[in-house]
Structure formats: C-alpha cells, structure tokens
Amino acid sequence: MERSLRAQADTVIAWERYRAEFPIFRQRTYFNTCSLGALSTRVEAAVRQFTALWDASGAAAWYGPWSAEIEHLREEFAALIGAWPDEIAIFPSVTTALTAVASAYDYRERPRVVISDLEFPTTVYQWMVKESSGVTLEMIRSPDRLAVPVAEYARAVDARTQLLVASHVYFTSGAVQDIAALAHVAHQHGAHCLIDAYQSVGQLPLDVHAAGVDFLITGGLKWLLGGPGIAYLYVRRDLASHLRPTDVGWFAHREQFAFDVTQFAYADGARRFEGGTPPVAAIYAGRAGIGIVAEIGVSRVRHRQIELVSLVVEEARRRGLRPRTPARVEDLAGIVTIPRQDPTAVVASLARRGIIVDARPGVVRLSPYFYNTPEECTRVVEAIANLEKDGVA
Ligand SMILES: Cc1ncc(COP(=O)(O)O)c(C=O)c1O
C-alpha cells in the first residue's frame, strides 16, 4: 500500500517535471496539441545544436553529425511504432510522403482507392486529382461524423481496390479506428492499406507489424512534439522491396554518391521512397521531440490521456455542453470536440483569456496532452460554459 502511494507520488512529480520543460505554460493554458505540440526547451536546444554544427563545420557537418542524426531519428521513430529502421523513409511533410506512395502504383488493373469523408483533406486530394488519369475514389460517408465502421470498408473494398486509406485517429472527432481490422479487410481482397496516423503516433501505443498495415504516415507537428518540417513514412519491408515509386530523388538511389546519371537503381527498403535533401533543422527538432515521448513511454502517455480526456468529457457533460464522443473512452484519443454555433468566436474569446484551443467547422477542439493538468481540463471547460452563459457563442 505504502509502496503504491509512493509510486503515485513519483508519477505526479514526473508530470510536473515534464511540464516544466514547456515554457508556454508560464503564460498560457495550452490545449491545442492536435494542431501543434508545444515547444520544449529540449527541442529548442536541439535546433541550436544544429546551427552550432553548421557554424562550426560548414558542409563537413553533413558527413558526420548531421547524417548520424538522420539515422538515429530513423531508428528511434522505428522503435516507437514497432518497425525496423529500413522500413522508415523521412519527408518534410505527410503530403510529400503520400505523393511518393501514390506514385508507386499503376492504377490500370486496380483503379479504386477506398477512403472516407472524415479524412484530412490532403489525403483525399492526393487521389481526387488523379481521377482524370483513371483513379476511382470510393468515398465512404461517416454515418455519425465521429468514425467509420469497419463494416463500411468491408463493403467498399473489392478486387479492383488498390488502396484502403484511413486515419488511425480522426482529426475532427478524436475517435480511434481499428487499423488491424482495416488491414485485414484490405488484404482479403489483395489491396494495400495506408494509415494516416498523424493524430495517433505518440499518444497511442502502436505496433505496425502486429497491426499488419502496409503503409503508415505521421509527422512531428503534433503528438511527437517536433514542430513542422518533418514527417515519417513506414513501408512494410517485403512490400518496399518490390514497389517502384516514380516520384523519387537522389536519396532514393542505391548509390546516391556515385552521381551516375546513366541509370537509376532503387535503394533497398523504404529509402527508395525518399526525395531530395532532408530538412536537417527539423530532424534535430523531431528527434528531440520523439525523445521526450519515448522517455515517458507511450503507454504511460496513453494512461494520462485517458485520465485527462475523461475529465474533459465529464466536465463538459456536467455543464450541458454535449461533447461529441464515441460511447467508450477507450475509443477516444486526445481530442474532444464540442459543438458551438460560432467556434471561431469561442477560440478568439478564450485566447484573450490566455487559453489556446482550436476550431473546426461546427466544433471547438480541445486536446489535452501529458503536460496539461486536471485543473486545466476543468478550467478550459468552465471557460467555454461561461462564454455560453455570456452569450458569446
Ligand atoms: C490527420 C492529418 N493528416 C495530414 C495532415 C497534413 O500533413 P502535412 O501538412 O504534413 O501534409 C494533418 C495536419 O494537420 C493531419 O492532422
């Protein structure tokens, strides 16, 4: 008993210590990680290290520390999702990663891409603009705007489907999708499964091999605390070895530094999807951000998230704010949406009070992370309820 109390106390102290690494909390109640994770002193120091190496060594920074940093990042990201380092390619955005994947297919035999209307727009646009060259976009409508039942995908996928594309966590609702079930649906028909995990990696435990997905994309902006300019693509090892992306650059070449323009030979593994010079400042920031998440441990982050998210939902319900959530808290990640008539006005009013939240059409999005406190969860919801009382929105 005494030991378990001590363990609990240790946990409390640890959260405070991590929170202290994020200076924004001295000024603001930051509740918007689903848009952009807060800046930590560790990430700031890593970017300074990047510039110091540039200053001290010029181009020689490439051949030693910068190149090593890229490979460390590849390894550490791979470990976070249960992959091998050679299954990871690095990009400056999720969109560029998607473009590389989309370029690896000949859509003539299998023209269909199954997707839902809850996806982030960039994911849909990637294939929508290819409709004029023969791709058929099969758009599933979410029945409740929260999630998409796996059965709907099972109905939509067939022998002419090339890819099933879906989010692990939906950006407008925070609902968690069963990605192992989606991979199974795709594979039953010989299709491949691509998961947009931008809203999940970091806050949800993930094992890509166990889930059986073919591709998974995510980036540094949100739950990985690395800021903009860095994105990751996982490609299943045996798939990577025979796909031939056509949107590539010199980093995708087997012998990049041979400078041989007479032939192109694909690198082994996911690297064959890469393009040009990687965003090294963002790589330093990205690695430092992942370091924080890995040090805490994703399972611990998830426990904390369940505690904070449950509190937000409970407080919102108690005040009659009707949060839009799945029935079970386990099916919800760190995003709680509250319908408002004028979400932008709510965001602006809260910002004037030092509370940072986010809006999407029809809803205010609240996204606590491990660095937030239970007191903040109550305060943010209370502030929204008070705005309603004051007739703001
Ligand atoms: C779920 C999801 N997918 C994709 C993106 C866009 O990624 P990028 O701007 O790196 O292409 C976002 C960004 O907010 C997102 O939330």
mmCIF file of C-alpha atoms and ligand atoms in Angstrom:
data_model
loop_
_atom_site.group_PDB
_atom_site.id
_atom_site.type_symbol
_atom_site.label_atom_id
_atom_site.label_comp_id
_atom_site.label_asym_id
_atom_site.label_seq_id
_atom_site.Cartn_x
_atom_site.Cartn_y
_atom_site.Cartn_z
ATOM 1 C CA MET A 1 0.000 0.000 0.000
ATOM 2 C CA GLU A 2 2.719 2.400 1.089
ATOM 3 C CA ARG A 3 4.755 1.491 -1.974
ATOM 4 C CA SER A 4 1.840 2.120 -4.337
ATOM 5 C CA LEU A 5 1.245 5.553 -2.775
ATOM 6 C CA ARG A 6 4.914 6.357 -3.269
ATOM 7 C CA ALA A 7 4.681 5.222 -6.895
ATOM 8 C CA GLN A 8 1.694 7.514 -7.399
ATOM 9 C CA ALA A 9 3.588 10.441 -5.893
ATOM 10 C CA ASP A 10 6.545 9.726 -8.184
ATOM 11 C CA THR A 11 4.179 9.868 -11.148
ATOM 12 C CA VAL A 12 2.823 13.260 -10.079
ATOM 13 C CA ILE A 13 6.329 14.656 -9.688
ATOM 14 C CA ALA A 14 7.331 13.303 -13.107
ATOM 15 C CA TRP A 15 4.438 15.042 -14.881
ATOM 16 C CA GLU A 16 5.325 18.341 -13.271
ATOM 17 C CA ARG A 17 8.940 17.910 -14.286
ATOM 18 C CA TYR A 18 7.984 17.276 -17.893
ATOM 19 C CA ARG A 19 5.544 20.189 -17.883
ATOM 20 C CA ALA A 20 8.346 22.476 -16.710
ATOM 21 C CA GLU A 21 10.176 21.751 -19.987
ATOM 22 C CA PHE A 22 7.458 23.637 -21.905
ATOM 23 C CA PRO A 23 7.779 27.375 -21.213
ATOM 24 C CA ILE A 24 4.419 28.217 -22.834
ATOM 25 C CA PHE A 25 2.674 27.048 -19.649
ATOM 26 C CA ARG A 26 4.138 30.000 -17.760
ATOM 27 C CA GLN A 27 2.000 32.276 -19.956
ATOM 28 C CA ARG A 28 -0.851 30.220 -21.357
ATOM 29 C CA THR A 29 -3.209 27.321 -20.850
ATOM 30 C CA TYR A 30 -2.186 25.470 -23.977
ATOM 31 C CA PHE A 31 -4.827 22.964 -25.074
ATOM 32 C CA ASN A 32 -4.121 22.568 -28.774
ATOM 33 C CA THR A 33 -1.649 19.713 -29.290
ATOM 34 C CA CYS A 34 -3.796 18.185 -32.065
ATOM 35 C CA SER A 35 -2.875 21.253 -34.085
ATOM 36 C CA LEU A 36 0.714 21.839 -32.899
ATOM 37 C CA GLY A 37 2.560 20.313 -29.965
ATOM 38 C CA ALA A 38 4.075 22.844 -27.537
ATOM 39 C CA LEU A 39 7.742 23.823 -27.874
ATOM 40 C CA SER A 40 10.057 22.306 -25.269
ATOM 41 C CA THR A 41 13.414 23.582 -24.096
ATOM 42 C CA ARG A 42 14.876 20.263 -25.311
ATOM 43 C CA VAL A 43 13.675 20.827 -28.870
ATOM 44 C CA GLU A 44 14.899 24.407 -28.826
ATOM 45 C CA ALA A 45 18.337 23.249 -27.639
ATOM 46 C CA ALA A 46 18.472 20.600 -30.382
ATOM 47 C CA VAL A 47 17.845 23.218 -33.084
ATOM 48 C CA ARG A 48 20.590 25.366 -31.567
ATOM 49 C CA GLN A 49 22.903 22.348 -31.717
ATOM 50 C CA PHE A 50 22.086 22.026 -35.441
ATOM 51 C CA THR A 51 23.019 25.664 -36.132
ATOM 52 C CA ALA A 52 26.147 25.424 -33.964
ATOM 53 C CA LEU A 53 27.386 22.455 -36.016
ATOM 54 C CA TRP A 54 26.599 24.296 -39.241
ATOM 55 C CA ASP A 55 28.507 27.318 -37.979
ATOM 56 C CA ALA A 56 31.491 25.335 -36.743
ATOM 57 C CA SER A 57 31.923 22.890 -39.643
ATOM 58 C CA GLY A 58 30.078 24.146 -42.713
ATOM 59 C CA ALA A 59 29.469 21.349 -45.223
ATOM 60 C CA ALA A 60 31.510 18.934 -43.101
ATOM 61 C CA ALA A 61 28.539 18.845 -40.703
ATOM 62 C CA TRP A 62 26.798 16.694 -43.336
ATOM 63 C CA TYR A 63 29.391 13.934 -43.353
ATOM 64 C CA GLY A 64 29.484 13.447 -39.599
ATOM 65 C CA PRO A 65 26.876 14.618 -37.137
ATOM 66 C CA TRP A 66 24.007 15.592 -39.457
ATOM 67 C CA SER A 67 23.985 12.249 -41.293
ATOM 68 C CA ALA A 68 24.252 10.400 -37.979
ATOM 69 C CA GLU A 69 21.307 12.402 -36.612
ATOM 70 C CA ILE A 70 19.123 11.351 -39.557
ATOM 71 C CA GLU A 71 19.881 7.673 -38.963
ATOM 72 C CA HIS A 72 19.328 7.980 -35.198
ATOM 73 C CA LEU A 73 15.965 9.563 -35.897
ATOM 74 C CA ARG A 74 15.063 6.743 -38.287
ATOM 75 C CA GLU A 75 15.954 4.169 -35.618
ATOM 76 C CA GLU A 76 14.144 5.927 -32.785
ATOM 77 C CA PHE A 77 10.984 6.553 -34.777
ATOM 78 C CA ALA A 78 11.011 2.912 -35.944
ATOM 79 C CA ALA A 79 11.278 1.721 -32.324
ATOM 80 C CA LEU A 80 8.301 3.880 -31.345
ATOM 81 C CA ILE A 81 5.978 2.121 -33.818
ATOM 82 C CA GLY A 82 7.447 -1.397 -33.663
ATOM 83 C CA ALA A 83 9.138 -1.204 -37.098
ATOM 84 C CA TRP A 84 12.652 -1.819 -38.440
ATOM 85 C CA PRO A 85 14.749 1.260 -39.348
ATOM 86 C CA ASP A 86 14.950 0.174 -43.008
ATOM 87 C CA GLU A 87 11.136 0.382 -43.136
ATOM 88 C CA ILE A 88 11.201 4.152 -42.486
ATOM 89 C CA ALA A 89 11.541 6.995 -45.003
ATOM 90 C CA ILE A 90 11.861 10.639 -43.966
ATOM 91 C CA PHE A 91 9.987 13.533 -45.607
ATOM 92 C CA PRO A 92 9.297 17.227 -44.976
ATOM 93 C CA SER A 93 5.502 16.711 -44.815
ATOM 94 C CA VAL A 94 2.878 13.994 -44.831
ATOM 95 C CA THR A 95 1.748 15.236 -48.246
ATOM 96 C CA THR A 96 5.160 14.573 -49.829
ATOM 97 C CA ALA A 97 5.179 11.087 -48.274
ATOM 98 C CA LEU A 98 1.711 10.389 -49.701
ATOM 99 C CA THR A 99 2.827 11.595 -53.120
ATOM 100 C CA ALA A 100 5.710 9.131 -53.094
ATOM 101 C CA VAL A 101 3.409 6.242 -52.110
ATOM 102 C CA ALA A 102 0.765 7.168 -54.691
ATOM 103 C CA SER A 103 3.463 7.219 -57.386
ATOM 104 C CA ALA A 104 4.345 3.573 -56.759
ATOM 105 C CA TYR A 105 1.130 2.203 -58.266
ATOM 106 C CA ASP A 106 -0.113 1.509 -61.759
ATOM 107 C CA TYR A 107 -3.849 2.040 -61.314
ATOM 108 C CA ARG A 108 -4.937 0.366 -64.563
ATOM 109 C CA GLU A 109 -5.843 -3.045 -63.108
ATOM 110 C CA ARG A 110 -6.859 -1.766 -59.710
ATOM 111 C CA PRO A 111 -8.115 1.798 -60.107
ATOM 112 C CA ARG A 112 -10.072 2.106 -56.842
ATOM 113 C CA VAL A 113 -8.927 3.937 -53.723
ATOM 114 C CA VAL A 114 -11.301 3.489 -50.781
ATOM 115 C CA ILE A 115 -11.326 6.425 -48.399
ATOM 116 C CA SER A 116 -13.795 8.227 -46.089
ATOM 117 C CA ASP A 117 -15.145 11.743 -45.785
ATOM 118 C CA LEU A 118 -13.543 12.030 -42.319
ATOM 119 C CA GLU A 119 -10.004 12.033 -43.689
ATOM 120 C CA PHE A 120 -7.738 15.059 -43.551
ATOM 121 C CA PRO A 121 -8.167 16.899 -46.888
ATOM 122 C CA THR A 122 -4.583 16.415 -48.099
ATOM 123 C CA THR A 123 -5.077 12.640 -48.039
ATOM 124 C CA VAL A 124 -8.214 12.847 -50.177
ATOM 125 C CA TYR A 125 -6.824 15.419 -52.652
ATOM 126 C CA GLN A 126 -3.857 13.141 -53.409
ATOM 127 C CA TRP A 127 -6.168 10.697 -55.235
ATOM 128 C CA MET A 128 -9.003 13.059 -56.160
ATOM 129 C CA VAL A 129 -6.749 14.885 -58.622
ATOM 130 C CA LYS A 130 -5.783 11.559 -60.190
ATOM 131 C CA GLU A 131 -9.384 10.803 -61.179
ATOM 132 C CA SER A 132 -8.756 12.359 -64.604
ATOM 133 C CA SER A 133 -5.979 9.790 -65.130
ATOM 134 C CA GLY A 134 -8.108 6.777 -64.255
ATOM 135 C CA VAL A 135 -8.181 6.556 -60.420
ATOM 136 C CA THR A 136 -11.634 5.993 -58.925
ATOM 137 C CA LEU A 137 -12.139 7.493 -55.495
ATOM 138 C CA GLU A 138 -14.612 5.454 -53.448
ATOM 139 C CA MET A 139 -15.710 7.835 -50.709
ATOM 140 C CA ILE A 140 -17.433 6.265 -47.678
ATOM 141 C CA ARG A 141 -19.690 8.634 -45.736
ATOM 142 C CA SER A 142 -19.347 8.503 -41.973
ATOM 143 C CA PRO A 143 -22.822 7.840 -40.545
ATOM 144 C CA ASP A 144 -22.271 9.903 -37.369
ATOM 145 C CA ARG A 145 -19.339 12.208 -38.283
ATOM 146 C CA LEU A 146 -17.383 10.568 -35.466
ATOM 147 C CA ALA A 147 -15.947 7.457 -37.077
ATOM 148 C CA VAL A 148 -16.412 4.984 -39.926
ATOM 149 C CA PRO A 149 -17.492 1.415 -39.096
ATOM 150 C CA VAL A 150 -15.077 -1.267 -40.339
ATOM 151 C CA ALA A 151 -18.094 -2.975 -41.958
ATOM 152 C CA GLU A 152 -18.422 0.006 -44.327
ATOM 153 C CA TYR A 153 -14.862 -0.524 -45.546
ATOM 154 C CA ALA A 154 -15.542 -4.262 -45.885
ATOM 155 C CA ARG A 155 -18.496 -3.411 -48.139
ATOM 156 C CA ALA A 156 -16.486 -0.959 -50.242
ATOM 157 C CA VAL A 157 -13.218 -2.868 -50.820
ATOM 158 C CA ASP A 158 -13.164 -5.315 -53.751
ATOM 159 C CA ALA A 159 -10.783 -6.981 -56.209
ATOM 160 C CA ARG A 160 -10.349 -3.672 -58.104
ATOM 161 C CA THR A 161 -9.239 -1.793 -54.982
ATOM 162 C CA GLN A 162 -5.602 -0.721 -54.967
ATOM 163 C CA LEU A 163 -5.535 1.024 -51.589
ATOM 164 C CA LEU A 164 -7.648 1.410 -48.480
ATOM 165 C CA VAL A 165 -6.704 4.759 -46.910
ATOM 166 C CA ALA A 166 -7.868 5.628 -43.387
ATOM 167 C CA SER A 167 -6.956 7.552 -40.254
ATOM 168 C CA HIS A 168 -5.918 5.842 -37.042
ATOM 169 C CA VAL A 169 -7.442 8.779 -35.109
ATOM 170 C CA TYR A 170 -9.925 11.058 -36.886
ATOM 171 C CA PHE A 171 -8.780 14.671 -36.721
ATOM 172 C CA THR A 172 -12.273 16.130 -36.345
ATOM 173 C CA SER A 173 -13.549 13.759 -33.636
ATOM 174 C CA GLY A 174 -10.610 12.069 -31.889
ATOM 175 C CA ALA A 175 -12.249 8.657 -32.485
ATOM 176 C CA VAL A 176 -9.811 5.730 -32.742
ATOM 177 C CA GLN A 177 -10.082 3.362 -35.705
ATOM 178 C CA ASP A 178 -9.271 -0.377 -35.565
ATOM 179 C CA ILE A 179 -6.386 -0.382 -38.050
ATOM 180 C CA ALA A 180 -5.642 -4.109 -37.725
ATOM 181 C CA ALA A 181 -9.212 -4.828 -38.839
ATOM 182 C CA LEU A 182 -8.791 -2.443 -41.802
ATOM 183 C CA ALA A 183 -5.525 -4.119 -42.848
ATOM 184 C CA HIS A 184 -7.345 -7.460 -42.762
ATOM 185 C CA VAL A 185 -10.190 -6.106 -44.933
ATOM 186 C CA ALA A 186 -7.713 -4.740 -47.500
ATOM 187 C CA HIS A 187 -5.631 -7.913 -47.640
ATOM 188 C CA GLN A 188 -8.658 -10.179 -48.077
ATOM 189 C CA HIS A 189 -9.071 -8.549 -51.496
ATOM 190 C CA GLY A 190 -5.375 -8.237 -52.380
ATOM 191 C CA ALA A 191 -5.416 -4.467 -51.723
ATOM 192 C CA HIS A 192 -2.956 -2.491 -49.585
ATOM 193 C CA CYS A 193 -3.735 -0.459 -46.502
ATOM 194 C CA LEU A 194 -2.341 3.025 -45.809
ATOM 195 C CA ILE A 195 -2.907 4.581 -42.394
ATOM 196 C CA ASP A 196 -2.746 8.307 -41.667
ATOM 197 C CA ALA A 197 -1.515 8.203 -38.091
ATOM 198 C CA TYR A 198 -0.724 11.905 -37.716
ATOM 199 C CA GLN A 199 -3.187 12.173 -34.824
ATOM 200 C CA SER A 200 -2.133 8.949 -33.112
ATOM 201 C CA VAL A 201 1.626 8.284 -33.039
ATOM 202 C CA GLY A 202 2.972 9.495 -29.697
ATOM 203 C CA GLN A 203 -0.315 9.361 -27.837
ATOM 204 C CA LEU A 204 -1.447 5.798 -28.705
ATOM 205 C CA PRO A 205 0.653 2.645 -28.376
ATOM 206 C CA LEU A 206 1.250 1.220 -31.833
ATOM 207 C CA ASP A 207 2.863 -1.901 -33.289
ATOM 208 C CA VAL A 208 2.745 -1.708 -37.073
ATOM 209 C CA HIS A 209 3.861 -5.312 -37.553
ATOM 210 C CA ALA A 210 1.171 -6.645 -35.239
ATOM 211 C CA ALA A 211 -1.444 -4.403 -36.899
ATOM 212 C CA GLY A 212 -0.353 -5.695 -40.332
ATOM 213 C CA VAL A 213 -0.671 -2.343 -42.112
ATOM 214 C CA ASP A 214 1.289 -1.766 -45.323
ATOM 215 C CA PHE A 215 1.996 1.959 -45.016
ATOM 216 C CA LEU A 216 1.736 4.382 -42.137
ATOM 217 C CA ILE A 217 2.409 8.103 -42.226
ATOM 218 C CA THR A 218 2.805 10.639 -39.456
ATOM 219 C CA GLY A 219 4.877 13.695 -38.597
ATOM 220 C CA GLY A 220 6.424 15.904 -35.962
ATOM 221 C CA LEU A 221 3.834 18.656 -35.649
ATOM 222 C CA LYS A 222 1.514 17.263 -33.032
ATOM 223 C CA TRP A 223 1.912 14.416 -30.557
ATOM 224 C CA LEU A 224 5.597 13.865 -31.427
ATOM 225 C CA LEU A 225 6.440 17.397 -30.279
ATOM 226 C CA GLY A 226 8.942 18.090 -33.073
ATOM 227 C CA GLY A 227 7.287 21.009 -34.869
ATOM 228 C CA PRO A 228 6.896 21.487 -38.624
ATOM 229 C CA GLY A 229 9.109 20.183 -41.439
ATOM 230 C CA ILE A 230 9.416 16.513 -40.520
ATOM 231 C CA ALA A 231 7.242 13.537 -41.497
ATOM 232 C CA TYR A 232 7.710 9.769 -41.438
ATOM 233 C CA LEU A 233 6.609 7.007 -43.769
ATOM 234 C CA TYR A 234 6.559 3.358 -42.706
ATOM 235 C CA VAL A 235 6.569 0.833 -45.560
ATOM 236 C CA ARG A 236 6.288 -2.881 -44.740
ATOM 237 C CA ARG A 237 9.691 -4.444 -45.537
ATOM 238 C CA ASP A 238 8.613 -7.053 -48.111
ATOM 239 C CA LEU A 239 6.420 -4.503 -49.890
ATOM 240 C CA ALA A 240 9.174 -1.882 -50.022
ATOM 241 C CA SER A 241 11.489 -4.337 -51.725
ATOM 242 C CA HIS A 242 9.294 -4.678 -54.809
ATOM 243 C CA LEU A 243 7.428 -1.347 -55.140
ATOM 244 C CA ARG A 244 8.930 1.133 -57.583
ATOM 245 C CA PRO A 245 7.868 4.701 -56.737
ATOM 246 C CA THR A 246 8.174 7.116 -59.666
ATOM 247 C CA ASP A 247 8.235 10.280 -57.556
ATOM 248 C CA VAL A 248 11.791 9.998 -56.230
ATOM 249 C CA GLY A 249 15.059 11.890 -55.895
ATOM 250 C CA TRP A 250 18.723 11.166 -55.453
ATOM 251 C CA PHE A 251 18.233 9.982 -51.854
ATOM 252 C CA ALA A 252 16.223 7.053 -53.278
ATOM 253 C CA HIS A 253 19.201 5.813 -55.318
ATOM 254 C CA ARG A 254 21.050 2.691 -54.181
ATOM 255 C CA GLU A 255 24.383 4.511 -54.618
ATOM 256 C CA GLN A 256 23.482 8.107 -54.037
ATOM 257 C CA PHE A 257 27.034 9.412 -54.127
ATOM 258 C CA ALA A 258 28.043 7.638 -57.365
ATOM 259 C CA PHE A 259 26.431 10.598 -59.189
ATOM 260 C CA ASP A 260 25.641 8.241 -62.056
ATOM 261 C CA VAL A 261 23.061 9.792 -64.374
ATOM 262 C CA THR A 262 23.082 6.867 -66.819
ATOM 263 C CA GLN A 263 20.883 4.593 -64.741
ATOM 264 C CA PHE A 264 18.594 4.592 -61.699
ATOM 265 C CA ALA A 265 18.835 1.775 -59.153
ATOM 266 C CA TYR A 266 16.401 1.752 -56.224
ATOM 267 C CA ALA A 267 17.793 1.741 -52.682
ATOM 268 C CA ASP A 268 16.692 -1.188 -50.522
ATOM 269 C CA GLY A 269 13.810 -0.668 -48.131
ATOM 270 C CA ALA A 270 11.722 2.437 -47.544
ATOM 271 C CA ARG A 271 14.556 4.774 -48.536
ATOM 272 C CA ARG A 272 13.598 4.195 -52.161
ATOM 273 C CA PHE A 273 10.619 6.499 -51.490
ATOM 274 C CA GLU A 274 12.759 9.456 -50.432
ATOM 275 C CA GLY A 275 13.373 12.602 -52.489
ATOM 276 C CA GLY A 276 15.962 15.338 -52.047
ATOM 277 C CA THR A 277 17.932 16.980 -49.245
ATOM 278 C CA PRO A 278 16.168 16.324 -45.950
ATOM 279 C CA PRO A 279 15.116 19.129 -43.567
ATOM 280 C CA VAL A 280 18.019 18.847 -41.115
ATOM 281 C CA ALA A 281 16.872 21.530 -38.626
ATOM 282 C CA ALA A 282 13.511 19.754 -38.406
ATOM 283 C CA ILE A 283 15.301 16.416 -37.995
ATOM 284 C CA TYR A 284 17.106 17.738 -34.912
ATOM 285 C CA ALA A 285 13.821 19.109 -33.548
ATOM 286 C CA GLY A 286 11.939 15.932 -34.476
ATOM 287 C CA ARG A 287 14.404 13.657 -32.719
ATOM 288 C CA ALA A 288 14.355 15.736 -29.529
ATOM 289 C CA GLY A 289 10.533 15.678 -29.540
ATOM 290 C CA ILE A 290 10.389 11.902 -30.010
ATOM 291 C CA GLY A 291 12.965 11.605 -27.235
ATOM 292 C CA ILE A 292 10.540 13.112 -24.727
ATOM 293 C CA VAL A 293 7.688 10.802 -25.741
ATOM 294 C CA ALA A 294 9.937 7.720 -25.765
ATOM 295 C CA GLU A 295 11.440 8.600 -22.389
ATOM 296 C CA ILE A 296 7.998 8.843 -20.775
ATOM 297 C CA GLY A 297 6.757 5.771 -22.673
ATOM 298 C CA VAL A 298 3.708 5.785 -24.925
ATOM 299 C CA SER A 299 1.680 3.524 -22.605
ATOM 300 C CA ARG A 300 2.160 5.988 -19.761
ATOM 301 C CA VAL A 301 1.194 8.846 -22.052
ATOM 302 C CA ARG A 302 -1.957 6.950 -23.025
ATOM 303 C CA HIS A 303 -2.929 6.361 -19.376
ATOM 304 C CA ARG A 304 -2.515 10.035 -18.645
ATOM 305 C CA GLN A 305 -4.510 10.925 -21.791
ATOM 306 C CA ILE A 306 -7.406 8.693 -20.748
ATOM 307 C CA GLU A 307 -7.457 10.411 -17.354
ATOM 308 C CA LEU A 308 -7.402 13.943 -18.825
ATOM 309 C CA VAL A 309 -9.765 13.271 -21.733
ATOM 310 C CA SER A 310 -12.292 11.544 -19.434
ATOM 311 C CA LEU A 311 -12.200 14.577 -17.181
ATOM 312 C CA VAL A 312 -12.805 16.991 -20.081
ATOM 313 C CA VAL A 313 -15.754 14.886 -21.292
ATOM 314 C CA GLU A 314 -17.208 14.561 -17.800
ATOM 315 C CA GLU A 315 -16.865 18.290 -17.038
ATOM 316 C CA ALA A 316 -18.378 19.219 -20.401
ATOM 317 C CA ARG A 317 -21.360 16.889 -19.887
ATOM 318 C CA ARG A 318 -21.895 18.183 -16.357
ATOM 319 C CA ARG A 319 -22.193 21.691 -17.782
ATOM 320 C CA GLY A 320 -24.559 20.642 -20.565
ATOM 321 C CA LEU A 321 -22.026 21.227 -23.356
ATOM 322 C CA ARG A 322 -22.743 17.898 -25.150
ATOM 323 C CA PRO A 323 -19.250 16.785 -26.291
ATOM 324 C CA ARG A 324 -19.287 14.584 -29.397
ATOM 325 C CA THR A 325 -17.577 11.362 -28.338
ATOM 326 C CA PRO A 326 -17.701 7.637 -29.026
ATOM 327 C CA ALA A 327 -19.541 5.601 -26.345
ATOM 328 C CA ARG A 328 -16.365 4.180 -24.779
ATOM 329 C CA VAL A 329 -13.460 6.350 -23.626
ATOM 330 C CA GLU A 330 -11.007 3.715 -24.971
ATOM 331 C CA ASP A 331 -12.242 4.621 -28.452
ATOM 332 C CA LEU A 332 -11.288 8.263 -27.972
ATOM 333 C CA ALA A 333 -7.776 9.758 -28.249
ATOM 334 C CA GLY A 334 -6.686 13.210 -27.056
ATOM 335 C CA ILE A 335 -9.232 15.276 -28.997
ATOM 336 C CA VAL A 336 -12.617 16.272 -27.569
ATOM 337 C CA THR A 337 -14.973 18.218 -29.828
ATOM 338 C CA ILE A 338 -17.747 20.431 -28.510
ATOM 339 C CA PRO A 339 -20.345 21.734 -30.983
ATOM 340 C CA ARG A 340 -20.656 25.558 -30.980
ATOM 341 C CA GLN A 341 -22.559 27.896 -33.228
ATOM 342 C CA ASP A 342 -19.526 30.090 -33.755
ATOM 343 C CA PRO A 343 -16.396 28.068 -32.891
ATOM 344 C CA THR A 344 -14.032 30.767 -34.183
ATOM 345 C CA ALA A 345 -15.546 33.316 -31.787
ATOM 346 C CA VAL A 346 -15.039 30.860 -28.909
ATOM 347 C CA VAL A 347 -11.387 30.328 -29.882
ATOM 348 C CA ALA A 348 -10.790 34.105 -30.058
ATOM 349 C CA SER A 349 -12.542 34.802 -26.718
ATOM 350 C CA LEU A 350 -10.600 32.063 -24.942
ATOM 351 C CA ALA A 351 -7.331 33.300 -26.485
ATOM 352 C CA ARG A 352 -7.979 36.697 -24.891
ATOM 353 C CA ARG A 353 -8.129 34.835 -21.556
ATOM 354 C CA GLY A 354 -4.834 33.024 -22.238
ATOM 355 C CA ILE A 355 -6.488 29.711 -23.181
ATOM 356 C CA ILE A 356 -5.423 28.242 -26.520
ATOM 357 C CA VAL A 357 -7.865 25.856 -28.215
ATOM 358 C CA ASP A 358 -8.770 25.254 -31.845
ATOM 359 C CA ALA A 359 -11.823 25.301 -34.123
ATOM 360 C CA ARG A 360 -13.011 23.110 -36.954
ATOM 361 C CA PRO A 361 -16.307 23.548 -38.832
ATOM 362 C CA GLY A 362 -19.097 23.470 -36.208
ATOM 363 C CA VAL A 363 -16.899 22.467 -33.261
ATOM 364 C CA VAL A 364 -14.286 23.635 -30.799
ATOM 365 C CA ARG A 365 -11.434 21.109 -30.457
ATOM 366 C CA LEU A 366 -9.846 20.578 -27.055
ATOM 367 C CA SER A 367 -6.716 18.478 -26.992
ATOM 368 C CA PRO A 368 -5.004 17.884 -23.682
ATOM 369 C CA TYR A 369 -1.640 16.104 -23.582
ATOM 370 C CA PHE A 370 0.508 14.704 -20.768
ATOM 371 C CA TYR A 371 1.814 18.196 -19.940
ATOM 372 C CA ASN A 372 -1.648 19.519 -19.122
ATOM 373 C CA THR A 373 -3.103 19.186 -15.630
ATOM 374 C CA PRO A 374 -6.524 18.009 -14.409
ATOM 375 C CA GLU A 375 -7.098 21.571 -13.094
ATOM 376 C CA GLU A 376 -6.579 22.941 -16.608
ATOM 377 C CA CYS A 377 -9.136 20.477 -18.008
ATOM 378 C CA THR A 378 -11.744 21.834 -15.606
ATOM 379 C CA ARG A 379 -10.732 25.467 -16.209
ATOM 380 C CA VAL A 380 -10.948 25.226 -20.017
ATOM 381 C CA VAL A 381 -14.388 23.605 -19.988
ATOM 382 C CA GLU A 382 -15.621 26.066 -17.377
ATOM 383 C CA ALA A 383 -14.431 28.984 -19.539
ATOM 384 C CA ILE A 384 -16.387 27.640 -22.541
ATOM 385 C CA ALA A 385 -19.514 27.176 -20.419
ATOM 386 C CA ASN A 386 -19.161 30.748 -19.110
ATOM 387 C CA LEU A 387 -18.919 32.103 -22.662
ATOM 388 C CA GLU A 388 -22.216 30.375 -23.399
ATOM 389 C CA LYS A 389 -23.772 31.978 -20.333
ATOM 390 C CA ASP A 390 -22.457 35.356 -21.503
ATOM 391 C CA GLY A 391 -23.989 34.713 -24.931
ATOM 392 C CA VAL A 392 -20.622 34.778 -26.789
ATOM 393 C CA ALA A 393 -21.158 31.501 -28.652
HETATM 394 C C1 LIG B 1 -4.594 13.708 -39.797
HETATM 395 C C2 LIG B 1 -3.712 14.637 -40.596
HETATM 396 N N1 LIG B 1 -3.200 14.215 -41.762
HETATM 397 C C3 LIG B 1 -2.426 15.018 -42.515
HETATM 398 C C4 LIG B 1 -2.130 16.296 -42.107
HETATM 399 C C5 LIG B 1 -1.320 17.215 -43.029
HETATM 400 O O1 LIG B 1 0.004 16.885 -43.075
HETATM 401 P P1 LIG B 1 1.065 17.730 -43.915
HETATM 402 O O2 LIG B 1 0.726 19.172 -43.790
HETATM 403 O O3 LIG B 1 2.370 17.366 -43.283
HETATM 404 O O4 LIG B 1 0.988 17.274 -45.332
HETATM 405 C C6 LIG B 1 -2.612 16.772 -40.890
HETATM 406 C C7 LIG B 1 -2.219 18.129 -40.432
HETATM 407 O O5 LIG B 1 -2.800 18.784 -39.644
HETATM 408 C C8 LIG B 1 -3.448 15.921 -40.123
HETATM 409 O O6 LIG B 1 -3.985 16.339 -38.967
#
